[in-house]
Tab-separated table of C-alpha atoms in Angstrom:
chain	number	residue	atom	x	y	z
A	1	MET	CA	-38.760	77.492	153.929
A	2	SER	CA	-41.648	76.409	151.521
A	3	SER	CA	-43.930	78.898	153.265
A	4	THR	CA	-41.528	81.819	152.491
A	5	ILE	CA	-41.410	80.693	148.690
A	6	ALA	CA	-45.063	80.610	148.676
A	7	ILE	CA	-45.319	84.013	150.183
A	8	LEU	CA	-42.631	85.332	147.709
A	9	PHE	CA	-44.657	83.728	144.821
A	10	SER	CA	-47.908	85.329	146.090
A	11	ILE	CA	-46.320	88.753	146.300
A	12	MET	CA	-44.787	88.238	142.826
A	13	VAL	CA	-48.233	87.205	141.084
A	14	THR	CA	-50.134	89.854	143.007
A	15	SER	CA	-47.644	92.484	142.263
A	16	ALA	CA	-47.267	91.748	138.590
A	17	LEU	CA	-50.771	90.808	137.570
A	18	VAL	CA	-53.654	91.324	140.155
A	19	ASN	CA	-52.483	94.827	141.190
A	20	ASN	CA	-50.773	95.805	138.059
A	21	VAL	CA	-49.374	99.201	138.814
A	22	VAL	CA	-50.498	100.884	135.474
A	23	LEU	CA	-53.824	98.991	134.949
A	24	SER	CA	-55.236	98.560	138.535
A	25	ARG	CA	-53.304	101.287	140.523
A	26	PHE	CA	-52.974	103.696	137.649
A	27	LEU	CA	-49.530	104.701	138.593
A	28	GLY	CA	-47.012	105.376	135.881
A	29	LEU	CA	-49.315	106.413	133.146
A	30	CYS	CA	-47.084	109.205	131.704
A	31	PRO	CA	-44.401	106.659	130.302
A	32	PHE	CA	-47.067	104.068	129.762
A	33	LEU	CA	-48.908	106.409	127.319
A	34	GLY	CA	-45.837	108.252	125.924
A	35	VAL	CA	-43.298	105.362	125.400
A	36	SER	CA	-45.839	102.855	124.051
A	37	ARG	CA	-45.522	103.806	120.269
A	38	LYS	CA	-43.062	100.819	119.253
A	39	ILE	CA	-42.301	97.695	120.907
A	40	SER	CA	-38.746	98.297	121.069
A	41	SER	CA	-38.887	101.530	122.983
A	42	ALA	CA	-41.469	100.112	125.218
A	43	ALA	CA	-39.312	97.158	126.081
A	44	GLY	CA	-36.219	99.548	126.846
A	45	MET	CA	-38.377	101.717	129.196
A	46	GLY	CA	-39.568	98.409	130.869
A	47	GLY	CA	-35.978	97.282	131.302
A	48	ALA	CA	-34.980	100.590	132.736
A	49	CYS	CA	-37.976	100.591	135.032
A	50	ILE	CA	-37.272	97.009	136.260
A	51	PHE	CA	-33.679	98.032	137.148
A	52	VAL	CA	-34.843	101.230	138.949
A	53	ILE	CA	-37.647	99.822	140.715
A	54	THR	CA	-36.052	96.767	141.773
A	55	VAL	CA	-32.864	98.422	143.038
A	56	ALA	CA	-34.922	101.416	144.571
A	57	SER	CA	-36.933	98.896	146.430
A	58	ALA	CA	-33.875	97.166	147.948
A	59	VAL	CA	-32.028	100.584	148.829
A	60	CYS	CA	-35.198	102.165	150.188
A	61	GLY	CA	-35.970	99.199	152.210
A	62	LEU	CA	-32.483	99.126	153.753
A	63	ILE	CA	-32.556	102.878	154.398
A	64	TYR	CA	-36.039	102.598	156.009
A	65	LYS	CA	-35.207	99.645	158.164
A	66	PHE	CA	-31.673	100.707	159.267
A	67	ILE	CA	-31.740	104.463	159.342
A	68	LEU	CA	-35.081	105.951	159.374
A	69	LEU	CA	-36.909	103.511	161.818
A	70	PRO	CA	-34.206	103.282	164.270
A	71	LEU	CA	-33.757	107.105	164.309
A	72	ASP	CA	-37.375	107.891	164.407
A	73	LEU	CA	-37.114	109.711	161.002
A	74	ILE	CA	-40.153	108.009	159.349
A	75	TYR	CA	-41.710	111.350	158.364
A	76	LEU	CA	-38.489	111.852	155.918
A	77	GLN	CA	-39.366	108.649	153.996
A	78	THR	CA	-40.787	110.391	151.069
A	79	ILE	CA	-38.021	112.833	150.619
A	80	VAL	CA	-35.478	110.306	151.060
A	81	PHE	CA	-37.050	107.845	148.727
A	82	ILE	CA	-37.262	110.525	145.999
A	83	LEU	CA	-33.511	111.241	146.457
A	84	VAL	CA	-32.653	107.654	146.083
A	85	ILE	CA	-34.907	107.101	142.905
A	86	ALA	CA	-33.371	110.302	141.337
A	87	MET	CA	-29.828	108.944	141.945
A	88	LEU	CA	-30.659	105.692	140.314
A	89	VAL	CA	-32.396	107.296	137.355
A	90	GLN	CA	-29.288	109.447	136.881
A	91	PHE	CA	-27.112	106.367	136.856
A	92	VAL	CA	-29.379	104.492	134.335
A	93	GLU	CA	-29.354	107.715	132.076
A	94	MET	CA	-25.647	107.978	132.086
A	95	PHE	CA	-25.173	104.145	131.428
A	96	LEU	CA	-27.616	104.410	128.501
A	97	LYS	CA	-26.130	107.477	127.045
A	98	LYS	CA	-22.583	105.965	127.174
A	99	TYR	CA	-23.378	102.292	126.173
A	100	VAL	CA	-26.833	102.252	124.429
A	101	ARG	CA	-27.061	105.464	122.648
A	102	SER	CA	-29.871	104.372	120.285
A	103	LEU	CA	-32.163	103.405	123.095
A	104	TYR	CA	-31.100	106.520	125.049
A	105	GLN	CA	-32.448	108.701	121.960
A	106	VAL	CA	-35.614	106.662	121.622
A	107	LEU	CA	-36.558	107.041	125.178
A	108	GLY	CA	-35.776	110.769	125.034
A	109	VAL	CA	-37.435	112.911	127.647
A	110	TYR	CA	-39.195	109.939	129.176
A	111	LEU	CA	-35.965	108.705	130.747
A	112	PRO	CA	-35.613	111.363	133.270
A	113	LEU	CA	-39.176	111.114	133.776
A	114	ILE	CA	-38.727	107.764	135.550
A	115	THR	CA	-37.571	110.173	138.396
A	116	THR	CA	-41.042	111.443	138.802
A	117	ASN	CA	-42.702	108.247	137.743
A	118	CYS	CA	-45.079	107.725	140.756
A	119	ALA	CA	-44.911	104.004	140.028
A	120	VAL	CA	-41.333	103.999	141.435
A	121	LEU	CA	-42.132	106.040	144.412
A	122	GLY	CA	-45.467	104.262	144.843
A	123	VAL	CA	-43.691	100.841	145.079
A	124	ALA	CA	-41.368	102.029	147.712
A	125	LEU	CA	-44.025	103.478	149.850
A	126	LEU	CA	-46.191	100.435	149.445
A	127	ASN	CA	-43.502	98.199	150.641
A	128	VAL	CA	-43.213	100.213	153.809
A	129	GLN	CA	-47.177	100.272	154.087
A	130	ASN	CA	-47.374	96.613	153.759
A	131	GLU	CA	-44.562	96.092	156.224
A	132	TYR	CA	-42.642	93.761	153.765
A	133	SER	CA	-39.298	92.620	154.776
A	134	ILE	CA	-36.354	93.755	152.550
A	135	LEU	CA	-36.443	90.467	150.545
A	136	GLU	CA	-40.329	90.729	150.036
A	137	GLY	CA	-39.922	94.476	149.038
A	138	ILE	CA	-37.307	93.560	146.480
A	139	VAL	CA	-39.551	90.837	145.109
A	140	CYS	CA	-42.517	93.231	145.114
A	141	GLY	CA	-40.594	95.693	143.335
A	142	PHE	CA	-39.230	93.510	140.622
A	143	ALA	CA	-42.613	91.946	140.007
A	144	THR	CA	-44.296	95.319	139.839
A	145	ALA	CA	-41.726	96.510	137.268
A	146	VAL	CA	-42.250	93.277	135.228
A	147	GLY	CA	-46.016	94.014	135.411
A	148	PHE	CA	-45.304	97.492	134.130
A	149	THR	CA	-43.177	96.013	131.364
A	150	ILE	CA	-45.771	93.624	130.530
A	151	SER	CA	-48.594	96.235	130.154
A	152	ILE	CA	-46.378	98.717	128.127
A	153	VAL	CA	-45.274	96.182	125.643
A	154	ILE	CA	-48.822	94.808	125.202
A	155	LEU	CA	-50.000	98.477	124.511
A	156	ALA	CA	-47.124	98.935	122.278
A	157	GLY	CA	-47.844	95.885	120.235
A	158	LEU	CA	-51.445	96.808	119.988
A	159	ARG	CA	-50.633	100.398	119.012
A	160	GLU	CA	-48.356	99.112	116.089
A	161	LYS	CA	-51.147	97.040	114.805
A	162	MET	CA	-53.563	99.884	115.094
A	163	GLU	CA	-51.534	101.983	112.691
A	164	PHE	CA	-52.955	99.929	109.825
A	165	ASN	CA	-56.443	99.870	111.021
A	166	ASP	CA	-59.226	102.164	109.642
A	167	ILE	CA	-60.211	104.193	112.794
A	168	PRO	CA	-62.685	106.920	112.784
A	169	GLU	CA	-61.179	110.471	112.755
A	170	SER	CA	-62.644	111.238	116.331
A	171	PHE	CA	-60.800	108.312	117.752
A	172	GLN	CA	-57.490	108.672	116.154
A	173	GLY	CA	-54.494	109.214	118.222
A	174	MET	CA	-54.664	109.417	122.015
A	175	PRO	CA	-58.553	108.626	122.286
A	176	MET	CA	-57.897	105.142	120.685
A	177	VAL	CA	-54.910	104.545	123.015
A	178	LEU	CA	-57.010	105.273	126.043
A	179	LEU	CA	-59.755	103.131	124.919
A	180	THR	CA	-57.278	100.378	124.337
A	181	ALA	CA	-55.609	100.880	127.795
A	182	GLY	CA	-59.169	100.813	129.501
A	183	LEU	CA	-60.030	97.536	127.801
A	184	MET	CA	-56.676	96.132	128.918
A	185	ALA	CA	-57.477	97.312	132.427
A	186	ILE	CA	-60.753	95.484	132.207
A	187	ALA	CA	-58.795	92.212	130.852
A	188	PHE	CA	-56.440	92.375	133.757
A	189	VAL	CA	-59.332	92.228	136.339
A	190	GLY	CA	-59.615	88.804	135.213
A	191	PHE	CA	-56.275	88.046	137.236
A	192	SER	CA	-58.090	89.122	140.424
A	193	GLY	CA	-59.139	85.473	140.681
A	194	LEU	CA	-55.417	84.469	141.267
A	195	ARG	CA	-55.397	86.369	144.597
A	196	GLY	CA	-54.757	83.879	147.283
């Protein structure tokens, strides 16, 4: 039992910090750069991604283990995973449109882009590639999404502070954001010492 908890904790730390989906694997850069203007919208996108990636990891793991693997249809995994992710994002979009209209308007076009966010599909495929059990896949998906949320909220906080800085004209806008994201990626390399 304690070894199972240790394995799950190791997967959680590794997925969230050491192999951060944005800063180490460079997946999900579109929403990372596009929605990180304000902390509130970044946190909203992070929350939506936590839900979608966690549930997608669970559903894709179940479909892979109990349908694709026994029927020898592994070659369909990418298409099936994309369909599952699209359905989940549609659900999140309908929920936010009905109950959290302000967040729905802030996220705008980036909400449907979660469907094509390669981080979501990447986690589902990495779970299969790493031969995680369904529970390990769910933990990996949740931790990866938390790592995405940490990254996007930190960048949003930095971008809000940078609005008041005197930045040379050639660095204003996206060049400064990319430079900041690069420095964040270098900082996250420090977590590689946590790898067990």
